[in-house]
Every structure is written in C-alpha cells, then in structure tokens.
Amino acid sequence: MNEKTTDKNLTSETTEKKSAKKSSYSKKKKAKKNILNGAAYVLSTFNNTIISIADTNGNVISWASAGQKGFKGSRKSTPYAAQVAADAAAVKALEYGMKTLTVEVKGPGSGRETALRALQARGFKILSIKDTTPLPHNGTRPPKKRRV
C-alpha cells in the first residue's frame, strides 16, 4: 500500500510542475502600426457575408463575418447581419488609424449595400467602389429554380 501512495504523490508533484511551467509564459503585445489607407473586400454570398479590411500591401488587418458575429442559418444572409459584420471589422481597422478605403464588392448576396453603408457610417472615406463579381460566359449549369 505504501508503494501506491508514493506513486500517486509523485504523479501529483509532476503535474504541479507542468502546470507551473505553462503559466510562466507571457504573451507579447504587438505594437499597432498607423495605417492610413487600405482596401475593404466584401464577399456577399447567398448564405453569408464576409468583410476583410487590408492595408495597401494586401495584408489583412481585420475581418468579420455574419457567422462569426453569432448569426446562424438563414439569418446570416440578412442585410442586418452584414451591417453588424462590417461594423465589427471597421472597429478593428479604426484601431490601426485607418481613414480611407477602396472597396471591392463580390457576390450576389443581400448584404452588399448595407455593408458599404456601415463602413461609411463608421467614418471611413470611401475612394472607390469596384464590383468584382465573376460572371460566367455560359459556364456550368446553374442550380434548379426553387419551388416554395
């Protein structure tokens, strides 16, 4: 019986040492750069809306989606969900000191215009809006029409 109790004591001591090692690490905070201009990419599909804000080199500074903000199912495709996602991405980008944006909109979803309005409402100066929705030159067969 003594051997078993000593084994338990040894294992508890080793786990305490391991947990002490984990807490000794500290996270270093990155110094936020002051970025004035950038580009906002709005991808609005039938199911979701994703907004990415990048600097002029293409490095993504902030991003948000309707699903990330807690909307589930068909609520992700609503204009309000796109507004909430654009607002969240804009708040993160404003922390970097961003002022002006060029916007690229892609996709047929319902959150395109609402996302643009949310970015403008946050105080960004929008220099240009470009629609980069891919158009097929009679490519693959489209999905069948819905019968509701």
Tab-separated table of N, CA and C in Angstrom:
chain	number	residue	atom	x	y	z
A	1	MET	N	0.811	-1.197	0.000
A	1	MET	CA	0.000	0.000	0.000
A	1	MET	C	0.852	1.258	0.000
A	2	ASN	N	1.984	1.217	0.665
A	2	ASN	CA	2.853	2.389	0.697
A	2	ASN	C	3.368	2.746	-0.685
A	3	GLU	N	3.644	1.730	-1.494
A	3	GLU	CA	4.156	1.986	-2.840
A	3	GLU	C	3.125	2.728	-3.684
A	4	LYS	N	1.874	2.356	-3.557
A	4	LYS	CA	0.819	3.003	-4.344
A	4	LYS	C	0.658	4.469	-3.954
A	5	THR	N	0.697	4.748	-2.669
A	5	THR	CA	0.528	6.135	-2.244
A	5	THR	C	1.697	6.996	-2.688
A	6	THR	N	2.892	6.445	-2.692
A	6	THR	CA	4.045	7.235	-3.139
A	6	THR	C	3.956	7.503	-4.631
A	7	ASP	N	3.443	6.527	-5.399
A	7	ASP	CA	3.275	6.743	-6.835
A	7	ASP	C	2.293	7.882	-7.099
A	8	LYS	N	1.212	7.921	-6.344
A	8	LYS	CA	0.229	8.990	-6.517
A	8	LYS	C	0.831	10.345	-6.167
A	9	ASN	N	1.623	10.375	-5.112
A	9	ASN	CA	2.262	11.631	-4.714
A	9	ASN	C	3.228	12.114	-5.789
A	10	LEU	N	3.956	11.185	-6.389
A	10	LEU	CA	4.906	11.560	-7.435
A	10	LEU	C	4.186	12.128	-8.653
A	11	THR	N	3.087	11.475	-9.036
A	11	THR	CA	2.370	11.955	-10.213
A	11	THR	C	1.740	13.314	-9.958
A	12	SER	N	1.246	13.548	-8.748
A	12	SER	CA	0.651	14.854	-8.461
A	12	SER	C	1.717	15.948	-8.450
A	13	GLU	N	2.934	15.610	-7.994
A	13	GLU	CA	4.024	16.594	-7.997
A	13	GLU	C	4.435	16.953	-9.422
A	14	THR	N	4.486	15.951	-10.306
A	14	THR	CA	4.901	16.226	-11.684
A	14	THR	C	3.854	17.052	-12.421
A	15	THR	N	2.575	16.806	-12.145
A	15	THR	CA	1.543	17.615	-12.806
A	15	THR	C	1.573	19.049	-12.304
A	16	GLU	N	1.898	19.242	-11.025
A	16	GLU	CA	2.016	20.606	-10.499
A	16	GLU	C	3.157	21.347	-11.172
A	17	LYS	N	4.266	20.642	-11.412
A	17	LYS	CA	5.409	21.263	-12.080
A	17	LYS	C	5.055	21.648	-13.511
A	18	LYS	N	4.316	20.770	-14.209
A	18	LYS	CA	3.921	21.057	-15.587
A	18	LYS	C	2.999	22.265	-15.653
A	19	SER	N	2.048	22.347	-14.721
A	19	SER	CA	1.126	23.478	-14.743
A	19	SER	C	1.839	24.778	-14.393
A	20	ALA	N	2.867	24.692	-13.572
A	20	ALA	CA	3.639	25.891	-13.229
A	20	ALA	C	4.413	26.390	-14.443
A	21	LYS	N	4.887	25.476	-15.277
A	21	LYS	CA	5.623	25.871	-16.478
A	21	LYS	C	4.716	26.599	-17.466
A	22	LYS	N	3.481	26.135	-17.612
A	22	LYS	CA	2.559	26.739	-18.569
A	22	LYS	C	2.270	28.198	-18.223
A	23	SER	N	2.150	28.500	-16.958
A	23	SER	CA	1.788	29.857	-16.563
A	23	SER	C	2.964	30.829	-16.637
A	24	SER	N	4.186	30.307	-16.785
A	24	SER	CA	5.349	31.194	-16.789
A	24	SER	C	5.490	31.960	-18.106
A	25	TYR	N	4.833	31.506	-19.175
A	25	TYR	CA	4.922	32.202	-20.452
A	25	TYR	C	4.043	33.443	-20.432
A	26	SER	N	4.511	34.501	-21.056
A	26	SER	CA	3.698	35.711	-21.151
A	26	SER	C	3.565	36.103	-22.614
A	27	LYS	N	2.391	36.588	-22.978
A	27	LYS	CA	2.151	36.989	-24.361
A	27	LYS	C	2.709	38.382	-24.588
A	28	LYS	N	3.388	38.555	-25.708
A	28	LYS	CA	3.898	39.871	-26.065
A	28	LYS	C	2.856	40.570	-26.924
A	29	LYS	N	2.577	41.821	-26.616
A	29	LYS	CA	1.621	42.578	-27.414
A	29	LYS	C	2.350	43.216	-28.586
A	30	LYS	N	1.740	43.100	-29.762
A	30	LYS	CA	2.313	43.728	-30.944
A	30	LYS	C	1.992	45.216	-30.927
A	31	ALA	N	2.959	46.010	-31.297
A	31	ALA	CA	2.711	47.441	-31.418
A	31	ALA	C	1.891	47.673	-32.682
A	32	LYS	N	0.774	48.364	-32.545
A	32	LYS	CA	-0.102	48.576	-33.690
A	32	LYS	C	0.459	49.674	-34.579
A	33	LYS	N	0.560	49.364	-35.861
A	33	LYS	CA	1.084	50.330	-36.819
A	33	LYS	C	-0.001	51.346	-37.171
A	34	ASN	N	0.430	52.503	-37.594
A	34	ASN	CA	-0.513	53.527	-38.020
A	34	ASN	C	-0.670	53.433	-39.534
A	35	ILE	N	-1.765	52.849	-39.982
A	35	ILE	CA	-2.024	52.626	-41.401
A	35	ILE	C	-3.172	53.544	-41.809
A	36	LEU	N	-2.926	54.412	-42.789
A	36	LEU	CA	-3.947	55.391	-43.165
A	36	LEU	C	-4.906	54.884	-44.230
A	37	ASN	N	-4.394	54.252	-45.314
A	37	ASN	CA	-5.302	53.783	-46.370
A	37	ASN	C	-5.236	52.269	-46.490
A	38	GLY	N	-6.325	51.749	-47.065
A	38	GLY	CA	-6.409	50.315	-47.249
A	38	GLY	C	-7.537	49.959	-48.192
A	39	ALA	N	-7.862	48.679	-48.209
A	39	ALA	CA	-8.918	48.178	-49.082
A	39	ALA	C	-9.859	47.299	-48.271
A	40	ALA	N	-11.144	47.427	-48.539
A	40	ALA	CA	-12.153	46.584	-47.906
A	40	ALA	C	-12.719	45.646	-48.963
A	41	TYR	N	-12.755	44.368	-48.642
A	41	TYR	CA	-13.286	43.355	-49.551
A	41	TYR	C	-14.562	42.795	-48.940
A	42	VAL	N	-15.677	42.960	-49.642
A	42	VAL	CA	-16.975	42.486	-49.168
A	42	VAL	C	-17.385	41.309	-50.038
A	43	LEU	N	-17.427	40.112	-49.444
A	43	LEU	CA	-17.882	38.916	-50.152
A	43	LEU	C	-19.267	38.582	-49.628
A	44	SER	N	-20.262	38.758	-50.477
A	44	SER	CA	-21.643	38.557	-50.065
A	44	SER	C	-22.242	37.409	-50.869
A	45	THR	N	-22.328	36.242	-50.257
A	45	THR	CA	-22.910	35.084	-50.927
A	45	THR	C	-24.387	34.981	-50.539
A	46	PHE	N	-25.051	33.954	-51.030
A	46	PHE	CA	-26.453	33.756	-50.673
A	46	PHE	C	-26.596	33.330	-49.217
A	47	ASN	N	-25.522	32.777	-48.622
A	47	ASN	CA	-25.607	32.235	-47.271
A	47	ASN	C	-24.912	33.059	-46.200
A	48	ASN	N	-23.960	33.911	-46.552
A	48	ASN	CA	-23.160	34.607	-45.549
A	48	ASN	C	-22.559	35.869	-46.158
A	49	THR	N	-22.033	36.741	-45.318
A	49	THR	CA	-21.314	37.934	-45.767
A	49	THR	C	-20.007	38.018	-44.992
A	50	ILE	N	-18.896	38.143	-45.704
A	50	ILE	CA	-17.570	38.210	-45.095
A	50	ILE	C	-16.920	39.523	-45.507
A	51	ILE	N	-16.424	40.272	-44.542
A	51	ILE	CA	-15.762	41.550	-44.807
A	51	ILE	C	-14.319	41.453	-44.335
A	52	SER	N	-13.372	41.747	-45.223
A	52	SER	CA	-11.952	41.782	-44.876
A	52	SER	C	-11.424	43.174	-45.174
A	53	ILE	N	-10.648	43.724	-44.253
A	53	ILE	CA	-10.024	45.028	-44.463
A	53	ILE	C	-8.518	44.820	-44.433
A	54	ALA	N	-7.851	45.233	-45.529
A	54	ALA	CA	-6.416	45.004	-45.683
A	54	ALA	C	-5.699	46.328	-45.904
A	55	ASP	N	-4.373	46.309	-45.692
A	55	ASP	CA	-3.588	47.506	-45.996
A	55	ASP	C	-3.265	47.525	-47.486
A	56	THR	N	-2.468	48.496	-47.920
A	56	THR	CA	-2.186	48.643	-49.355
A	56	THR	C	-1.343	47.500	-49.903
A	57	ASN	N	-0.606	46.794	-49.033
A	57	ASN	CA	0.195	45.648	-49.474
A	57	ASN	C	-0.627	44.369	-49.577
A	58	GLY	N	-1.842	44.374	-49.061
A	58	GLY	CA	-2.692	43.194	-49.114
A	58	GLY	C	-2.703	42.387	-47.833
A	59	ASN	N	-2.018	42.854	-46.789
A	59	ASN	CA	-2.028	42.154	-45.502
A	59	ASN	C	-3.330	42.464	-44.775
A	60	VAL	N	-4.067	41.414	-44.411
A	60	VAL	CA	-5.373	41.596	-43.777
A	60	VAL	C	-5.183	42.117	-42.354
A	61	ILE	N	-5.834	43.229	-42.072
A	61	ILE	CA	-5.753	43.856	-40.751
A	61	ILE	C	-6.899	43.380	-39.873
A	62	SER	N	-8.098	43.359	-40.439
A	62	SER	CA	-9.249	42.897	-39.675
A	62	SER	C	-10.237	42.220	-40.615
A	63	TRP	N	-10.999	41.310	-40.054
A	63	TRP	CA	-12.031	40.653	-40.845
A	63	TRP	C	-13.171	40.271	-39.911
A	64	ALA	N	-14.337	40.109	-40.473
A	64	ALA	CA	-15.502	39.670	-39.705
A	64	ALA	C	-16.512	39.065	-40.666
A	65	SER	N	-17.315	38.164	-40.145
A	65	SER	CA	-18.379	37.581	-40.957
A	65	SER	C	-19.653	37.528	-40.126
A	66	ALA	N	-20.760	37.338	-40.804
A	66	ALA	CA	-22.041	37.277	-40.109
A	66	ALA	C	-22.089	36.061	-39.188
A	67	GLY	N	-21.524	34.953	-39.624
A	67	GLY	CA	-21.486	33.756	-38.792
A	67	GLY	C	-20.613	33.936	-37.564
A	68	GLN	N	-19.524	34.676	-37.717
A	68	GLN	CA	-18.622	34.931	-36.592
A	68	GLN	C	-19.305	35.790	-35.529
A	69	LYS	N	-20.212	36.652	-35.947
A	69	LYS	CA	-20.895	37.558	-35.025
A	69	LYS	C	-22.107	36.915	-34.363
A	70	GLY	N	-22.313	35.621	-34.557
A	70	GLY	CA	-23.353	34.906	-33.824
A	70	GLY	C	-24.619	34.613	-34.587
A	71	PHE	N	-24.698	35.003	-35.852
A	71	PHE	CA	-25.887	34.698	-36.648
A	71	PHE	C	-25.781	33.268	-37.164
A	72	LYS	N	-26.878	32.543	-37.098
A	72	LYS	CA	-26.887	31.146	-37.533
A	72	LYS	C	-27.924	30.951	-38.632
A	73	GLY	N	-27.653	30.006	-39.503
A	73	GLY	CA	-28.625	29.619	-40.518
A	73	GLY	C	-28.961	30.726	-41.491
A	74	SER	N	-30.245	30.880	-41.773
A	74	SER	CA	-30.676	31.848	-42.783
A	74	SER	C	-30.526	33.292	-42.311
A	75	ARG	N	-30.316	33.518	-41.013
A	75	ARG	CA	-30.125	34.888	-40.521
A	75	ARG	C	-28.785	35.467	-40.964
A	76	LYS	N	-27.830	34.593	-41.316
A	76	LYS	CA	-26.523	35.075	-41.781
A	76	LYS	C	-26.633	35.840	-43.087
A	77	SER	N	-27.629	35.525	-43.890
A	77	SER	CA	-27.741	36.136	-45.215
A	77	SER	C	-28.534	37.439	-45.212
A	78	THR	N	-28.934	37.929	-44.045
A	78	THR	CA	-29.734	39.152	-43.985
A	78	THR	C	-28.853	40.397	-44.085
A	79	PRO	N	-29.421	41.508	-44.535
A	79	PRO	CA	-28.654	42.758	-44.579
A	79	PRO	C	-28.201	43.240	-43.198
A	80	TYR	N	-29.002	42.984	-42.174
A	80	TYR	CA	-28.608	43.405	-40.824
A	80	TYR	C	-27.355	42.670	-40.354
A	81	ALA	N	-27.267	41.369	-40.670
A	81	ALA	CA	-26.083	40.595	-40.295
A	81	ALA	C	-24.843	41.141	-41.001
A	82	ALA	N	-24.995	41.560	-42.256
A	82	ALA	CA	-23.876	42.155	-42.992
A	82	ALA	C	-23.461	43.474	-42.357
A	83	GLN	N	-24.432	44.239	-41.881
A	83	GLN	CA	-24.138	45.517	-41.225
A	83	GLN	C	-23.353	45.293	-39.933
A	84	VAL	N	-23.754	44.316	-39.140
A	84	VAL	CA	-23.065	44.019	-37.881
A	84	VAL	C	-21.639	43.551	-38.153
A	85	ALA	N	-21.463	42.704	-39.178
A	85	ALA	CA	-20.130	42.204	-39.516
A	85	ALA	C	-19.230	43.332	-40.010
A	86	ALA	N	-19.755	44.206	-40.865
A	86	ALA	CA	-18.965	45.326	-41.379
A	86	ALA	C	-18.592	46.282	-40.257
A	87	ASP	N	-19.497	46.478	-39.330
A	87	ASP	CA	-19.235	47.354	-38.190
A	87	ASP	C	-18.101	46.796	-37.328
A	88	ALA	N	-18.117	45.484	-37.097
A	88	ALA	CA	-17.077	44.855	-36.276
A	88	ALA	C	-15.712	44.938	-36.949
A	89	ALA	N	-15.668	44.701	-38.258
A	89	ALA	CA	-14.396	44.794	-38.984
A	89	ALA	C	-13.890	46.231	-38.993
A	90	ALA	N	-14.803	47.190	-39.092
A	90	ALA	CA	-14.421	48.603	-39.123
A	90	ALA	C	-13.837	49.053	-37.791
A	91	VAL	N	-14.398	48.575	-36.694
A	91	VAL	CA	-13.894	48.955	-35.371
A	91	VAL	C	-12.447	48.500	-35.205
A	92	LYS	N	-12.154	47.266	-35.639
A	92	LYS	CA	-10.780	46.758	-35.533
A	92	LYS	C	-9.828	47.556	-36.412
A	93	ALA	N	-10.284	47.936	-37.613
A	93	ALA	CA	-9.422	48.685	-38.532
A	93	ALA	C	-9.182	50.105	-38.033
A	94	LEU	N	-10.162	50.690	-37.368
A	94	LEU	CA	-10.002	52.044	-36.837
A	94	LEU	C	-8.957	52.098	-35.727
A	95	GLU	N	-8.738	50.962	-35.039
A	95	GLU	CA	-7.703	50.906	-34.009
A	95	GLU	C	-6.311	51.112	-34.607
A	96	TYR	N	-6.160	50.773	-35.879
A	96	TYR	CA	-4.885	50.961	-36.567
A	96	TYR	C	-4.760	52.365	-37.153
A	97	GLY	N	-5.773	53.186	-37.016
A	97	GLY	CA	-5.731	54.548	-37.526
A	97	GLY	C	-6.098	54.675	-38.989
A	98	MET	N	-6.819	53.706	-39.526
A	98	MET	CA	-7.181	53.735	-40.937
A	98	MET	C	-8.267	54.780	-41.191
A	99	LYS	N	-8.118	55.525	-42.292
A	99	LYS	CA	-9.055	56.608	-42.600
A	99	LYS	C	-9.767	56.421	-43.936
A	100	THR	N	-9.028	55.990	-44.975
A	100	THR	CA	-9.612	55.887	-46.314
A	100	THR	C	-9.595	54.446	-46.793
A	101	LEU	N	-10.601	54.105	-47.596
A	101	LEU	CA	-10.743	52.743	-48.106
A	101	LEU	C	-11.101	52.760	-49.584
A	102	THR	N	-10.617	51.757	-50.297
A	102	THR	CA	-11.170	51.421	-51.603
A	102	THR	C	-11.908	50.103	-51.397
A	103	VAL	N	-13.120	50.017	-51.893
A	103	VAL	CA	-13.983	48.874	-51.596
A	103	VAL	C	-14.151	48.011	-52.834
A	104	GLU	N	-13.998	46.693	-52.658
A	104	GLU	CA	-14.289	45.719	-53.713
A	104	GLU	C	-15.418	44.827	-53.228
A	105	VAL	N	-16.497	44.796	-53.996
A	105	VAL	CA	-17.679	44.017	-53.637
A	105	VAL	C	-17.769	42.823	-54.567
A	106	LYS	N	-18.059	41.658	-53.991
A	106	LYS	CA	-18.130	40.441	-54.795
A	106	LYS	C	-19.311	39.601	-54.333
A	107	GLY	N	-20.052	39.062	-55.268
A	107	GLY	CA	-21.125	38.136	-54.941
A	107	GLY	C	-22.518	38.720	-55.087
A	108	PRO	N	-23.533	37.839	-55.140
A	108	PRO	CA	-24.911	38.261	-55.397
A	108	PRO	C	-25.756	38.445	-54.140
A	109	GLY	N	-25.167	38.418	-52.968
A	109	GLY	CA	-25.940	38.404	-51.728
A	109	GLY	C	-26.637	39.710	-51.403
A	110	SER	N	-27.454	39.657	-50.359
A	110	SER	CA	-28.276	40.812	-49.990
A	110	SER	C	-27.551	41.793	-49.080
A	111	GLY	N	-26.337	41.482	-48.644
A	111	GLY	CA	-25.653	42.351	-47.693
A	111	GLY	C	-24.650	43.304	-48.295
A	112	ARG	N	-24.652	43.447	-49.612
A	112	ARG	CA	-23.625	44.266	-50.271
A	112	ARG	C	-23.739	45.742	-49.911
A	113	GLU	N	-24.895	46.334	-50.156
A	113	GLU	CA	-25.066	47.768	-49.942
A	113	GLU	C	-25.048	48.115	-48.457
A	114	THR	N	-25.622	47.237	-47.647
A	114	THR	CA	-25.672	47.510	-46.214
A	114	THR	C	-24.279	47.522	-45.600
A	115	ALA	N	-23.410	46.639	-46.070
A	115	ALA	CA	-22.035	46.615	-45.567
A	115	ALA	C	-21.313	47.910	-45.931
A	116	LEU	N	-21.560	48.415	-47.145
A	116	LEU	CA	-20.953	49.685	-47.558
A	116	LEU	C	-21.435	50.838	-46.684
A	117	ARG	N	-22.730	50.864	-46.406
A	117	ARG	CA	-23.281	51.933	-45.565
A	117	ARG	C	-22.703	51.878	-44.154
A	118	ALA	N	-22.494	50.664	-43.642
A	118	ALA	CA	-21.932	50.523	-42.294
A	118	ALA	C	-20.497	51.032	-42.245
A	119	LEU	N	-19.724	50.780	-43.321
A	119	LEU	CA	-18.345	51.276	-43.369
A	119	LEU	C	-18.326	52.802	-43.432
A	120	GLN	N	-19.242	53.381	-44.213
A	120	GLN	CA	-19.323	54.844	-44.300
A	120	GLN	C	-19.753	55.451	-42.968
A	121	ALA	N	-20.676	54.795	-42.292
A	121	ALA	CA	-21.184	55.314	-41.023
A	121	ALA	C	-20.105	55.315	-39.945
A	122	ARG	N	-19.127	54.435	-40.061
A	122	ARG	CA	-18.034	54.375	-39.093
A	122	ARG	C	-17.003	55.479	-39.304
A	123	GLY	N	-17.135	56.232	-40.394
A	123	GLY	CA	-16.244	57.369	-40.604
A	123	GLY	C	-15.156	57.160	-41.631
A	124	PHE	N	-15.212	56.085	-42.390
A	124	PHE	CA	-14.225	55.870	-43.447
A	124	PHE	C	-14.561	56.735	-44.653
A	125	LYS	N	-13.529	57.264	-45.297
A	125	LYS	CA	-13.719	57.962	-46.562
A	125	LYS	C	-13.520	56.923	-47.658
A	126	ILE	N	-14.569	56.643	-48.425
A	126	ILE	CA	-14.504	55.616	-49.465
A	126	ILE	C	-14.109	56.282	-50.774
A	127	LEU	N	-12.947	55.885	-51.301
A	127	LEU	CA	-12.423	56.489	-52.523
A	127	LEU	C	-13.072	55.906	-53.767
A	128	SER	N	-13.228	54.582	-53.810
A	128	SER	CA	-13.829	53.951	-54.985
A	128	SER	C	-14.533	52.670	-54.580
A	129	ILE	N	-15.528	52.298	-55.376
A	129	ILE	CA	-16.262	51.047	-55.184
A	129	ILE	C	-16.157	50.266	-56.480
A	130	LYS	N	-15.685	49.033	-56.374
A	130	LYS	CA	-15.477	48.202	-57.558
A	130	LYS	C	-16.233	46.889	-57.374
A	131	ASP	N	-17.000	46.497	-58.392
A	131	ASP	CA	-17.730	45.230	-58.344
A	131	ASP	C	-16.904	44.173	-59.062
A	132	THR	N	-16.443	43.171	-58.321
A	132	THR	CA	-15.606	42.117	-58.904
A	132	THR	C	-16.338	40.780	-58.936
A	133	THR	N	-17.663	40.823	-59.065
A	133	THR	CA	-18.446	39.590	-59.128
A	133	THR	C	-18.110	38.834	-60.406
A	134	PRO	N	-17.715	37.564	-60.304
A	134	PRO	CA	-17.387	36.814	-61.513
A	134	PRO	C	-18.647	36.484	-62.314
A	135	LEU	N	-18.609	36.759	-63.607
A	135	LEU	CA	-19.741	36.455	-64.483
A	135	LEU	C	-19.351	35.320	-65.424
A	136	PRO	N	-20.148	34.248	-65.471
A	136	PRO	CA	-19.799	33.136	-66.357
A	136	PRO	C	-20.116	33.468	-67.814
A	137	HIS	N	-19.267	33.005	-68.711
A	137	HIS	CA	-19.543	33.111	-70.147
A	137	HIS	C	-20.154	31.783	-70.581
A	138	ASN	N	-21.365	31.547	-70.047
A	138	ASN	CA	-22.084	30.276	-70.212
A	138	ASN	C	-21.241	29.099	-69.744
A	139	GLY	N	-20.919	29.104	-68.457
A	139	GLY	CA	-20.104	28.067	-67.841
A	139	GLY	C	-20.925	26.872	-67.422
A	140	THR	N	-20.895	26.551	-66.135
A	140	THR	CA	-21.585	25.365	-65.641
A	140	THR	C	-23.084	25.627	-65.526
A	141	ARG	N	-23.836	24.546	-65.407
A	141	ARG	CA	-25.286	24.648	-65.316
A	141	ARG	C	-25.681	25.260	-63.971
A	142	PRO	N	-26.583	26.251	-63.970
A	142	PRO	CA	-26.980	26.887	-62.704
A	142	PRO	C	-27.865	25.955	-61.880
A	143	PRO	N	-27.990	26.219	-60.576
A	143	PRO	CA	-28.860	25.380	-59.754
A	143	PRO	C	-30.319	25.534	-60.163
A	144	LYS	N	-31.097	24.472	-59.894
A	144	LYS	CA	-32.504	24.495	-60.308
A	144	LYS	C	-33.270	25.576	-59.558
A	145	LYS	N	-34.374	26.023	-60.134
A	145	LYS	CA	-35.204	27.046	-59.526
A	145	LYS	C	-35.912	26.468	-58.302
A	146	ARG	N	-36.058	27.280	-57.271
A	146	ARG	CA	-36.723	26.836	-56.048
A	146	ARG	C	-38.236	26.805	-56.246
A	147	ARG	N	-38.860	25.756	-55.704
A	147	ARG	CA	-40.320	25.661	-55.709
A	147	ARG	C	-40.780	25.720	-54.260
A	148	VAL	N	-41.309	26.845	-53.866
A	148	VAL	CA	-41.688	27.021	-52.458
A	148	VAL	C	-43.176	26.839	-52.291
